């Protein structure tokens, strides 16, 4: 069973907005055995929307359209769908009541919001409990087209609550299963060489993909077939072979963010964590606290950009800074100790480096980051040396800090 | 002049990777007067790649293809392009030398890397100074197709250094100009109503779009035409009218991240900033330090998730926490003062709230965030009350904190 996603909006084409909806939709469809064949982003123009819809309806059974449903004039998806399906907009009392409920108290209702209660005649209107844009479900010759708002939060709610269950019910679907392995310690080509014999011998119905990401390689096995048990068994047998080859270098058997892996580990051990961050600027703390329930194991952080803060709040000695510099193994060791002491935690990570683009020297070029992780009396350090630009240097340092902490806690 | 972007990779369709390349490319092409008509993401399958390329080459003059150039077996873009252009792969000594240089010292060269030195015969090979995948530039009947790596950092370097200049030189291009205004204090529909008369009277060649984003609405005016000066003059005249209508609610006249706006303001005033973060967990600090050169005005932060850290490091009094709770106006006022004192800065922001999904009470439901900004002796507070899910609650609180700080510094 195949689907196509069409995202509508000039802002996507001129690059003002990154399309994150499609990836989310792709994941969810996959879980119910629907494969996305194509994602197409187009402008808010009638002829382009008509062409894209027409092509998609010829190619696949399921067409999911997002965007172009706002109250403002630049949005024309609803009218264009009416044209394609030879129907017209009619007023829906039910949608109007929902809009009033959604806006209640927050925004005074005006003519533009009222216009959002106009829906295509002859389609099934699906309730949008969190927004004023309505959702339309069209069926033609066993093919389905659904038009949804482009606002991610609204799209996610209507997909989860209504559209995914309806699609699952309507279509008999093939089984697609993914398993992702997170691997550390390898550049991509070296890993590929190590896995070559195994990869060549993979059965037809199983595919392998490499997805490198700043110090981590995600290896994804995809199996497909008619029978869930059979696909699972095939994947499990390949997984066993892979584990034999890579052993401990596989640090997780699903595509889980490092901050979740660490969180689970801390909860299991009933211990707390903190961070002392210079060049990562609070981004490790932000990652750890992005997880719901992190207050159970995360106490706090000290972002120490200036040397003064390193000395005053993290107890780094002036002599260490003087003799070895802020970007040094000695400094991050004192920082990680300082974090555990000041924030009273069982473990901590610390970073200090030159994220760039400025600030490099011949001895410590841009991209140099010293990282430490501490747990009770044990401390491990790591020197990161590649320069891939400020934001990637920061993200990679965060990955490395959490990987070292994980090794230490294991 | 129109372009189409084709991104290739199963990981995009199953949603494992978000396509951020296309938005970046769209922005850059726009700046040289090339408009992106369509973005298409497809799987690593020969027939699908051939079809997408063929359609694009019929529709537009410029086709930019990313992805599928890695050393591993799942990548087939190069071979498929050879098929489409009726050519074959030949060994390039020059590319081979570049690969050796790029990998030097980091990774031992193996057969897979050597395979990357095979390039399509008859195309122009463009140097990739930062990676081992080569870039191919094909020309057919005045149309151009460029195949680039999908790794964002490599794509950006080859686009900036080689492809954009070559496209600009080859094609005579129409002028497209955007101007974006950042507006605060309005829900979208209320703003649209306020601007309706002006919007209706906009000249044909100017388009308006609304892009709401967690407390901020970005208004984008797009003008196009033959003559740069004329387009600029038209945009300027509409800009003047818009400013008359919205006045101070427009807080920036370009699409600049808030952390950049704040950074500029702090540099101009030669003052320093810090943050005291509870529910935002360091994400405001991470935003401020994502800007190169932020060490000039950013001293540090204290992420105070636990009450103990709020008391010990930010001097919040136990009585305040006892009487008003951690999520209260009184607490964020003491936090912001504590940050300025402990981190020795001229100004600061503080947040404390219930990001969710758990932790809400009838009096303080999920989504409640108290925010404070302080500058010298003046402190402003704000209570954020909508709940749009954990990550958006956190991001919105960051936006509001920086908006309030900006108002205070102005």
mmCIF file of N, CA, C and O in Angstrom, chain A residues 10-11 14-16 23 27 35 37-41 43 51 59 73 110 112-113 153 180 189 192-193 200 207 211 220 255 281 285-286 289-290 292 299-301 303 305-306 308 344 357 390 392, chain B residues 10-11 14-16 23 27 35 37-41 43 51 59 73 110 112-113 153 180 189 192-193 200 207 211 220 255 281 285-286 289-292 299-301 303 305-306 308 344 357 390 392:
data_model
loop_
_atom_site.group_PDB
_atom_site.id
_atom_site.type_symbol
_atom_site.label_atom_id
_atom_site.label_comp_id
_atom_site.label_asym_id
_atom_site.label_seq_id
_atom_site.Cartn_x
_atom_site.Cartn_y
_atom_site.Cartn_z
ATOM 1 N N UNK A 10 4.153 28.454 -0.110
ATOM 2 C CA UNK A 10 5.308 29.180 -0.653
ATOM 3 C C UNK A 10 6.487 29.174 0.311
ATOM 4 O O UNK A 10 7.647 29.134 -0.104
ATOM 5 N N UNK A 11 6.170 29.226 1.616
ATOM 6 C CA UNK A 11 7.236 29.320 2.617
ATOM 7 C C UNK A 11 8.176 28.113 2.567
ATOM 8 O O UNK A 11 9.341 28.213 2.938
ATOM 9 N N UNK A 14 10.547 28.785 -0.738
ATOM 10 C CA UNK A 14 11.578 29.817 -0.613
ATOM 11 C C UNK A 14 12.468 29.521 0.601
ATOM 12 O O UNK A 14 13.391 30.266 0.898
ATOM 13 N N UNK A 15 12.169 28.457 1.302
ATOM 14 C CA UNK A 15 13.072 28.014 2.357
ATOM 15 C C UNK A 15 12.904 28.721 3.681
ATOM 16 O O UNK A 15 13.788 28.689 4.519
ATOM 17 N N UNK A 16 11.740 29.340 3.865
ATOM 18 C CA UNK A 16 11.553 30.028 5.143
ATOM 19 C C UNK A 16 11.153 29.038 6.244
ATOM 20 O O UNK A 16 11.367 29.287 7.418
ATOM 21 N N UNK A 23 8.324 13.975 7.481
ATOM 22 C CA UNK A 23 9.081 12.922 8.159
ATOM 23 C C UNK A 23 8.216 12.273 9.232
ATOM 24 O O UNK A 23 8.171 11.050 9.368
ATOM 25 N N UNK A 27 6.940 8.277 9.218
ATOM 26 C CA UNK A 27 7.139 7.335 10.326
ATOM 27 C C UNK A 27 5.848 6.645 10.723
ATOM 28 O O UNK A 27 5.790 5.432 10.903
ATOM 29 N N UNK A 35 3.637 2.602 2.841
ATOM 30 C CA UNK A 35 4.940 3.119 2.474
ATOM 31 C C UNK A 35 4.775 4.432 1.714
ATOM 32 O O UNK A 35 3.949 4.538 0.806
ATOM 33 N N UNK A 37 5.845 6.825 -1.023
ATOM 34 C CA UNK A 37 6.607 6.722 -2.269
ATOM 35 C C UNK A 37 7.272 8.036 -2.613
ATOM 36 O O UNK A 37 8.292 8.084 -3.281
ATOM 37 N N UNK A 38 6.645 9.115 -2.204
ATOM 38 C CA UNK A 38 7.112 10.401 -2.684
ATOM 39 C C UNK A 38 6.587 11.510 -1.776
ATOM 40 O O UNK A 38 5.474 11.428 -1.270
ATOM 41 N N UNK A 39 7.423 12.516 -1.586
ATOM 42 C CA UNK A 39 6.983 13.725 -0.879
ATOM 43 C C UNK A 39 7.151 14.874 -1.861
ATOM 44 O O UNK A 39 8.224 15.026 -2.455
ATOM 45 N N UNK A 40 6.116 15.649 -2.063
ATOM 46 C CA UNK A 40 6.195 16.758 -3.014
ATOM 47 C C UNK A 40 5.804 18.048 -2.308
ATOM 48 O O UNK A 40 4.764 18.114 -1.657
ATOM 49 N N UNK A 41 6.653 19.064 -2.406
ATOM 50 C CA UNK A 41 6.298 20.377 -1.862
ATOM 51 C C UNK A 41 6.050 21.336 -3.013
ATOM 52 O O UNK A 41 6.873 21.430 -3.924
ATOM 53 N N UNK A 43 3.959 25.252 -4.395
ATOM 54 C CA UNK A 43 3.537 26.592 -4.001
ATOM 55 C C UNK A 43 2.015 26.685 -3.882
ATOM 56 O O UNK A 43 1.286 25.815 -4.334
ATOM 57 N N UNK A 51 -2.219 19.903 -10.524
ATOM 58 C CA UNK A 51 -1.349 18.947 -11.211
ATOM 59 C C UNK A 51 -0.762 17.923 -10.229
ATOM 60 O O UNK A 51 -0.742 16.723 -10.510
ATOM 61 N N UNK A 59 -0.974 7.698 -9.081
ATOM 62 C CA UNK A 59 0.163 6.876 -8.718
ATOM 63 C C UNK A 59 -0.105 6.002 -7.495
ATOM 64 O O UNK A 59 0.392 4.895 -7.415
ATOM 65 N N UNK A 73 -5.675 35.113 2.896
ATOM 66 C CA UNK A 73 -5.923 35.029 1.456
ATOM 67 C C UNK A 73 -4.934 34.187 0.671
ATOM 68 O O UNK A 73 -5.236 33.729 -0.429
ATOM 69 N N UNK A 110 -13.805 36.549 14.036
ATOM 70 C CA UNK A 110 -14.086 37.519 12.980
ATOM 71 C C UNK A 110 -14.450 36.807 11.680
ATOM 72 O O UNK A 110 -14.524 35.583 11.626
ATOM 73 N N UNK A 112 -12.914 36.192 8.995
ATOM 74 C CA UNK A 112 -11.945 35.241 8.451
ATOM 75 C C UNK A 112 -12.082 33.882 9.136
ATOM 76 O O UNK A 112 -12.017 32.835 8.507
ATOM 77 N N UNK A 113 -12.282 33.905 10.463
ATOM 78 C CA UNK A 113 -12.471 32.641 11.168
ATOM 79 C C UNK A 113 -13.764 31.969 10.722
ATOM 80 O O UNK A 113 -13.839 30.759 10.605
ATOM 81 N N UNK A 153 1.464 20.887 15.120
ATOM 82 C CA UNK A 153 0.748 20.379 16.286
ATOM 83 C C UNK A 153 -0.668 19.949 15.914
ATOM 84 O O UNK A 153 -1.157 18.921 16.371
ATOM 85 N N UNK A 180 16.608 -0.265 13.942
ATOM 86 C CA UNK A 180 17.777 0.603 13.826
ATOM 87 C C UNK A 180 18.754 0.303 14.952
ATOM 88 O O UNK A 180 18.355 0.067 16.086
ATOM 89 N N UNK A 189 32.820 4.432 6.083
ATOM 90 C CA UNK A 189 33.396 3.494 5.109
ATOM 91 C C UNK A 189 34.065 2.302 5.794
ATOM 92 O O UNK A 189 34.063 1.189 5.275
ATOM 93 N N UNK A 192 31.302 0.010 6.773
ATOM 94 C CA UNK A 192 30.755 -0.664 5.593
ATOM 95 C C UNK A 192 31.651 -1.828 5.167
ATOM 96 O O UNK A 192 31.171 -2.886 4.761
ATOM 97 N N UNK A 193 32.957 -1.608 5.261
ATOM 98 C CA UNK A 193 33.891 -2.669 4.902
ATOM 99 C C UNK A 193 33.752 -3.864 5.856
ATOM 100 O O UNK A 193 33.699 -5.015 5.433
ATOM 101 N N UNK A 200 26.146 -8.468 1.870
ATOM 102 C CA UNK A 200 25.944 -9.112 0.575
ATOM 103 C C UNK A 200 25.047 -10.336 0.704
ATOM 104 O O UNK A 200 24.297 -10.676 -0.211
ATOM 105 N N UNK A 207 16.552 -4.878 3.647
ATOM 106 C CA UNK A 207 17.449 -3.831 3.128
ATOM 107 C C UNK A 207 18.250 -3.205 4.269
ATOM 108 O O UNK A 207 17.746 -3.074 5.380
ATOM 109 N N UNK A 211 23.125 5.637 8.195
ATOM 110 C CA UNK A 211 22.783 7.032 8.427
ATOM 111 C C UNK A 211 23.723 7.631 9.460
ATOM 112 O O UNK A 211 23.460 7.571 10.658
ATOM 113 N N UNK A 220 20.184 0.910 9.671
ATOM 114 C CA UNK A 220 18.759 0.559 9.658
ATOM 115 C C UNK A 220 18.493 -0.665 8.800
ATOM 116 O O UNK A 220 18.822 -0.692 7.612
ATOM 117 N N UNK A 255 16.232 3.441 17.390
ATOM 118 C CA UNK A 255 16.652 4.808 17.067
ATOM 119 C C UNK A 255 16.197 5.762 18.168
ATOM 120 O O UNK A 255 15.291 6.558 17.989
ATOM 121 N N UNK A 281 27.202 25.552 25.693
ATOM 122 C CA UNK A 281 26.288 26.647 26.028
ATOM 123 C C UNK A 281 24.928 26.300 26.595
ATOM 124 O O UNK A 281 23.980 27.071 26.426
ATOM 125 N N UNK A 285 22.121 20.438 28.592
ATOM 126 C CA UNK A 285 21.043 20.565 29.580
ATOM 127 C C UNK A 285 19.690 20.628 28.872
ATOM 128 O O UNK A 285 18.725 19.983 29.277
ATOM 129 N N UNK A 286 19.633 21.390 27.772
ATOM 130 C CA UNK A 286 18.369 21.513 27.040
ATOM 131 C C UNK A 286 17.940 20.165 26.485
ATOM 132 O O UNK A 286 16.749 19.827 26.486
ATOM 133 N N UNK A 289 16.656 17.972 29.404
ATOM 134 C CA UNK A 289 15.356 18.416 29.938
ATOM 135 C C UNK A 289 14.269 18.448 28.881
ATOM 136 O O UNK A 289 13.123 18.761 29.194
ATOM 137 N N UNK A 290 14.605 18.123 27.645
ATOM 138 C CA UNK A 290 13.549 18.033 26.628
ATOM 139 C C UNK A 290 12.687 16.794 26.859
ATOM 140 O O UNK A 290 11.608 16.668 26.302
ATOM 141 N N UNK A 292 10.244 14.487 28.961
ATOM 142 C CA UNK A 292 9.264 14.592 30.038
ATOM 143 C C UNK A 292 9.700 13.727 31.214
ATOM 144 O O UNK A 292 10.170 12.614 31.017
ATOM 145 N N UNK A 299 19.192 17.706 38.095
ATOM 146 C CA UNK A 299 19.106 18.774 39.092
ATOM 147 C C UNK A 299 19.266 20.160 38.498
ATOM 148 O O UNK A 299 18.561 21.088 38.860
ATOM 149 N N UNK A 300 20.260 20.295 37.609
ATOM 150 C CA UNK A 300 20.527 21.620 37.079
ATOM 151 C C UNK A 300 21.862 21.666 36.362
ATOM 152 O O UNK A 300 22.540 20.647 36.238
ATOM 153 N N UNK A 301 22.202 22.839 35.894
ATOM 154 C CA UNK A 301 23.444 23.011 35.140
ATOM 155 C C UNK A 301 24.042 24.369 35.416
ATOM 156 O O UNK A 301 23.338 25.305 35.775
ATOM 157 N N UNK A 303 26.144 26.935 33.095
ATOM 158 C CA UNK A 303 26.762 27.267 31.821
ATOM 159 C C UNK A 303 27.824 28.308 32.133
ATOM 160 O O UNK A 303 27.522 29.406 32.597
ATOM 161 N N UNK A 305 30.463 30.324 30.518
ATOM 162 C CA UNK A 305 31.121 30.830 29.323
ATOM 163 C C UNK A 305 32.380 31.604 29.690
ATOM 164 O O UNK A 305 33.405 31.456 29.059
ATOM 165 N N UNK A 306 32.267 32.415 30.727
ATOM 166 C CA UNK A 306 33.434 33.224 31.113
ATOM 167 C C UNK A 306 34.279 32.453 32.132
ATOM 168 O O UNK A 306 33.791 31.592 32.856
ATOM 169 N N UNK A 308 35.505 33.635 34.764
ATOM 170 C CA UNK A 308 35.067 34.026 36.099
ATOM 171 C C UNK A 308 33.993 33.068 36.626
ATOM 172 O O UNK A 308 34.038 32.644 37.782
ATOM 173 N N UNK A 344 25.187 19.104 43.454
ATOM 174 C CA UNK A 344 24.941 17.924 44.298
ATOM 175 C C UNK A 344 24.373 16.739 43.516
ATOM 176 O O UNK A 344 23.264 16.265 43.795
ATOM 177 N N UNK A 357 33.195 30.236 14.548
ATOM 178 C CA UNK A 357 34.298 30.145 13.590
ATOM 179 C C UNK A 357 35.586 30.826 14.068
ATOM 180 O O UNK A 357 36.646 30.478 13.593
ATOM 181 N N UNK A 390 30.285 25.646 13.556
ATOM 182 C CA UNK A 390 29.865 25.896 14.937
ATOM 183 C C UNK A 390 28.744 24.978 15.424
ATOM 184 O O UNK A 390 28.877 24.307 16.432
ATOM 185 N N UNK A 392 27.453 22.183 14.273
ATOM 186 C CA UNK A 392 27.750 20.757 14.314
ATOM 187 C C UNK A 392 28.821 20.421 15.343
ATOM 188 O O UNK A 392 28.786 19.359 15.957
ATOM 189 N N UNK B 10 15.855 6.742 1.008
ATOM 190 C CA UNK B 10 14.778 6.070 1.747
ATOM 191 C C UNK B 10 14.546 6.698 3.112
ATOM 192 O O UNK B 10 13.415 6.766 3.589
ATOM 193 N N UNK B 11 15.648 7.155 3.747
ATOM 194 C CA UNK B 11 15.521 7.698 5.101
ATOM 195 C C UNK B 11 14.582 8.907 5.159
ATOM 196 O O UNK B 11 13.975 9.192 6.184
ATOM 197 N N UNK B 14 10.793 7.324 4.951
ATOM 198 C CA UNK B 14 10.289 6.648 6.150
ATOM 199 C C UNK B 14 10.388 7.576 7.354
ATOM 200 O O UNK B 14 10.016 7.221 8.454
ATOM 201 N N UNK B 15 10.870 8.791 7.133
ATOM 202 C CA UNK B 15 10.808 9.790 8.194
ATOM 203 C C UNK B 15 11.924 9.713 9.199
ATOM 204 O O UNK B 15 11.827 10.264 10.285
ATOM 205 N N UNK B 16 13.015 9.049 8.832
ATOM 206 C CA UNK B 16 14.118 8.967 9.789
ATOM 207 C C UNK B 16 14.967 10.244 9.764
ATOM 208 O O UNK B 16 15.625 10.583 10.726
ATOM 209 N N UNK B 23 15.201 23.564 2.123
ATOM 210 C CA UNK B 23 14.896 24.919 2.579
ATOM 211 C C UNK B 23 16.122 25.816 2.397
ATOM 212 O O UNK B 23 16.025 26.953 1.914
ATOM 213 N N UNK B 27 16.359 29.100 -0.198
ATOM 214 C CA UNK B 27 16.762 30.455 0.209
ATOM 215 C C UNK B 27 17.862 31.000 -0.686
ATOM 216 O O UNK B 27 17.811 32.139 -1.142
ATOM 217 N N UNK B 35 13.619 30.743 -8.778
ATOM 218 C CA UNK B 35 12.515 30.355 -7.923
ATOM 219 C C UNK B 35 12.378 28.836 -7.924
ATOM 220 O O UNK B 35 12.392 28.219 -8.986
ATOM 221 N N UNK B 37 10.213 25.725 -7.882
ATOM 222 C CA UNK B 37 8.819 25.410 -8.189
ATOM 223 C C UNK B 37 8.344 24.213 -7.398
ATOM 224 O O UNK B 37 7.166 24.072 -7.131
ATOM 225 N N UNK B 38 9.252 23.323 -7.074
ATOM 226 C CA UNK B 38 8.829 22.061 -6.503
ATOM 227 C C UNK B 38 10.002 21.383 -5.814
ATOM 228 O O UNK B 38 11.140 21.487 -6.259
ATOM 229 N N UNK B 39 9.704 20.733 -4.716
ATOM 230 C CA UNK B 39 10.699 19.895 -4.037
ATOM 231 C C UNK B 39 10.134 18.477 -4.032
ATOM 232 O O UNK B 39 8.987 18.278 -3.624
ATOM 233 N N UNK B 40 10.900 17.528 -4.487
ATOM 234 C CA UNK B 40 10.414 16.153 -4.548
ATOM 235 C C UNK B 40 11.394 15.249 -3.798
ATOM 236 O O UNK B 40 12.594 15.295 -4.057
ATOM 237 N N UNK B 41 10.883 14.458 -2.883
ATOM 238 C CA UNK B 41 11.724 13.477 -2.192
ATOM 239 C C UNK B 41 11.325 12.087 -2.644
ATOM 240 O O UNK B 41 10.145 11.743 -2.619
ATOM 241 N N UNK B 43 12.654 7.662 -3.178
ATOM 242 C CA UNK B 43 13.455 6.584 -2.619
ATOM 243 C C UNK B 43 14.668 6.271 -3.503
ATOM 244 O O UNK B 43 14.747 6.724 -4.639
ATOM 245 N N UNK B 51 12.244 8.628 -13.317
ATOM 246 C CA UNK B 51 10.984 9.323 -13.591
ATOM 247 C C UNK B 51 11.013 10.754 -13.042
ATOM 248 O O UNK B 51 10.616 11.700 -13.721
ATOM 249 N N UNK B 59 10.130 20.245 -16.947
ATOM 250 C CA UNK B 59 9.386 21.340 -16.336
ATOM 251 C C UNK B 59 10.227 22.586 -16.116
ATOM 252 O O UNK B 59 9.737 23.702 -16.231
ATOM 253 N N UNK B 73 26.225 0.450 -0.588
ATOM 254 C CA UNK B 73 25.454 -0.155 -1.683
ATOM 255 C C UNK B 73 24.075 0.432 -1.892
ATOM 256 O O UNK B 73 23.486 0.295 -2.969
ATOM 257 N N UNK B 110 39.727 2.616 1.602
ATOM 258 C CA UNK B 110 39.414 1.246 1.205
ATOM 259 C C UNK B 110 38.707 1.234 -0.160
ATOM 260 O O UNK B 110 38.534 2.275 -0.790
ATOM 261 N N UNK B 112 35.711 0.868 -1.098
ATOM 262 C CA UNK B 112 34.478 1.650 -1.222
ATOM 263 C C UNK B 112 34.800 3.121 -1.491
ATOM 264 O O UNK B 112 34.155 3.776 -2.294
ATOM 265 N N UNK B 113 35.806 3.646 -0.785
ATOM 266 C CA UNK B 113 36.201 5.025 -1.030
ATOM 267 C C UNK B 113 36.746 5.190 -2.440
ATOM 268 O O UNK B 113 36.506 6.199 -3.097
ATOM 269 N N UNK B 153 26.455 19.581 5.388
ATOM 270 C CA UNK B 153 27.647 20.419 5.418
ATOM 271 C C UNK B 153 28.381 20.374 4.075
ATOM 272 O O UNK B 153 28.847 21.401 3.584
ATOM 273 N N UNK B 180 10.755 40.448 5.264
ATOM 274 C CA UNK B 180 9.964 39.841 6.332
ATOM 275 C C UNK B 180 9.929 40.778 7.531
ATOM 276 O O UNK B 180 10.920 41.418 7.869
ATOM 277 N N UNK B 189 -5.495 35.729 13.024
ATOM 278 C CA UNK B 189 -6.723 36.230 12.393
ATOM 279 C C UNK B 189 -6.975 37.701 12.727
ATOM 280 O O UNK B 189 -7.513 38.451 11.919
ATOM 281 N N UNK B 192 -4.693 39.670 10.514
ATOM 282 C CA UNK B 192 -5.184 39.648 9.136
ATOM 283 C C UNK B 192 -6.334 40.637 8.945
ATOM 284 O O UNK B 192 -6.425 41.320 7.922
ATOM 285 N N UNK B 193 -7.194 40.717 9.947
ATOM 286 C CA UNK B 193 -8.321 41.654 9.862
ATOM 287 C C UNK B 193 -7.803 43.100 9.834
ATOM 288 O O UNK B 193 -8.237 43.919 9.042
ATOM 289 N N UNK B 200 -5.578 44.053 0.391
ATOM 290 C CA UNK B 200 -6.386 44.014 -0.835
ATOM 291 C C UNK B 200 -5.852 44.995 -1.870
ATOM 292 O O UNK B 200 -5.956 44.757 -3.082
ATOM 293 N N UNK B 207 3.296 39.989 -3.159
ATOM 294 C CA UNK B 207 2.496 38.993 -2.445
ATOM 295 C C UNK B 207 2.762 39.080 -0.949
ATOM 296 O O UNK B 207 3.872 39.371 -0.530
ATOM 297 N N UNK B 211 3.236 33.897 8.527
ATOM 298 C CA UNK B 211 3.896 32.710 9.062
ATOM 299 C C UNK B 211 3.985 32.805 10.583
ATOM 300 O O UNK B 211 4.952 33.333 11.116
ATOM 301 N N UNK B 220 5.551 38.182 5.462
ATOM 302 C CA UNK B 220 6.522 38.231 4.383
ATOM 303 C C UNK B 220 5.944 38.874 3.131
ATOM 304 O O UNK B 220 4.938 38.438 2.597
ATOM 305 N N UNK B 255 13.936 38.626 8.797
ATOM 306 C CA UNK B 255 13.647 37.367 9.466
ATOM 307 C C UNK B 255 14.859 36.922 10.267
ATOM 308 O O UNK B 255 15.560 35.985 9.919
ATOM 309 N N UNK B 281 15.127 24.778 30.772
ATOM 310 C CA UNK B 281 16.206 23.785 30.887
ATOM 311 C C UNK B 281 17.519 24.089 30.177
ATOM 312 O O UNK B 281 18.237 23.171 29.785
ATOM 313 N N UNK B 285 19.856 29.642 27.003
ATOM 314 C CA UNK B 285 21.320 29.769 26.958
ATOM 315 C C UNK B 285 21.864 29.166 25.663
ATOM 316 O O UNK B 285 22.726 29.741 25.008
ATOM 317 N N UNK B 286 21.333 27.992 25.290
ATOM 318 C CA UNK B 286 21.814 27.337 24.072
ATOM 319 C C UNK B 286 21.513 28.216 22.851
ATOM 320 O O UNK B 286 22.328 28.311 21.934
ATOM 321 N N UNK B 289 23.975 31.202 22.866
ATOM 322 C CA UNK B 289 25.359 30.818 22.544
ATOM 323 C C UNK B 289 25.490 30.134 21.182
ATOM 324 O O UNK B 289 26.594 29.807 20.776
ATOM 325 N N UNK B 290 24.373 29.927 20.504
ATOM 326 C CA UNK B 290 24.472 29.373 19.147
ATOM 327 C C UNK B 290 25.040 30.418 18.185
ATOM 328 O O UNK B 290 25.440 30.095 17.073
ATOM 329 N N UNK B 291 25.077 31.670 18.635
ATOM 330 C CA UNK B 291 25.565 32.765 17.794
ATOM 331 C C UNK B 291 27.074 32.942 17.975
ATOM 332 O O UNK B 291 27.542 33.097 19.105
ATOM 333 N N UNK B 292 27.807 32.937 16.877
ATOM 334 C CA UNK B 292 29.254 33.142 16.951
ATOM 335 C C UNK B 292 29.537 34.504 17.585
ATOM 336 O O UNK B 292 28.871 35.492 17.278
ATOM 337 N N UNK B 299 27.716 35.712 29.771
ATOM 338 C CA UNK B 299 28.621 35.211 30.808
ATOM 339 C C UNK B 299 28.373 33.748 31.147
ATOM 340 O O UNK B 299 29.308 32.972 31.315
ATOM 341 N N UNK B 300 27.087 33.425 31.304
ATOM 342 C CA UNK B 300 26.761 32.067 31.722
ATOM 343 C C UNK B 300 25.326 31.954 32.166
ATOM 344 O O UNK B 300 24.564 32.927 32.074
ATOM 345 N N UNK B 301 24.980 30.766 32.628
ATOM 346 C CA UNK B 301 23.604 30.492 33.040
ATOM 347 C C UNK B 301 23.590 29.529 34.197
ATOM 348 O O UNK B 301 24.512 28.735 34.368
ATOM 349 N N UNK B 303 20.977 26.617 35.255
ATOM 350 C CA UNK B 303 19.748 25.875 35.014
ATOM 351 C C UNK B 303 19.350 25.288 36.358
ATOM 352 O O UNK B 303 20.083 24.476 36.929
ATOM 353 N N UNK B 305 16.710 23.275 37.984
ATOM 354 C CA UNK B 305 15.530 22.424 37.889
ATOM 355 C C UNK B 305 14.987 22.116 39.283
ATOM 356 O O UNK B 305 13.805 22.153 39.511
ATOM 357 N N UNK B 306 15.889 21.839 40.214
ATOM 358 C CA UNK B 306 15.431 21.506 41.566
ATOM 359 C C UNK B 306 15.329 22.787 42.400
ATOM 360 O O UNK B 306 16.021 23.780 42.140
ATOM 361 N N UNK B 308 16.355 23.128 45.328
ATOM 362 C CA UNK B 308 17.613 23.297 46.041
ATOM 363 C C UNK B 308 18.588 24.176 45.245
ATOM 364 O O UNK B 308 19.236 25.059 45.805
ATOM 365 N N UNK B 344 27.037 37.912 37.601
ATOM 366 C CA UNK B 344 27.575 39.281 37.429
ATOM 367 C C UNK B 344 27.276 39.871 36.053
ATOM 368 O O UNK B 344 28.200 40.234 35.303
ATOM 369 N N UNK B 357 4.252 16.802 29.861
ATOM 370 C CA UNK B 357 2.794 16.652 29.941
ATOM 371 C C UNK B 357 2.277 16.489 31.370
ATOM 372 O O UNK B 357 1.111 16.775 31.606
ATOM 373 N N UNK B 390 4.966 19.883 25.315
ATOM 374 C CA UNK B 390 6.212 20.193 26.009
ATOM 375 C C UNK B 390 7.191 21.017 25.168
ATOM 376 O O UNK B 390 7.614 22.097 25.568
ATOM 377 N N UNK B 392 6.886 22.735 22.383
ATOM 378 C CA UNK B 392 6.460 24.076 21.974
ATOM 379 C C UNK B 392 6.268 25.010 23.157
ATOM 380 O O UNK B 392 6.511 26.210 23.046
#
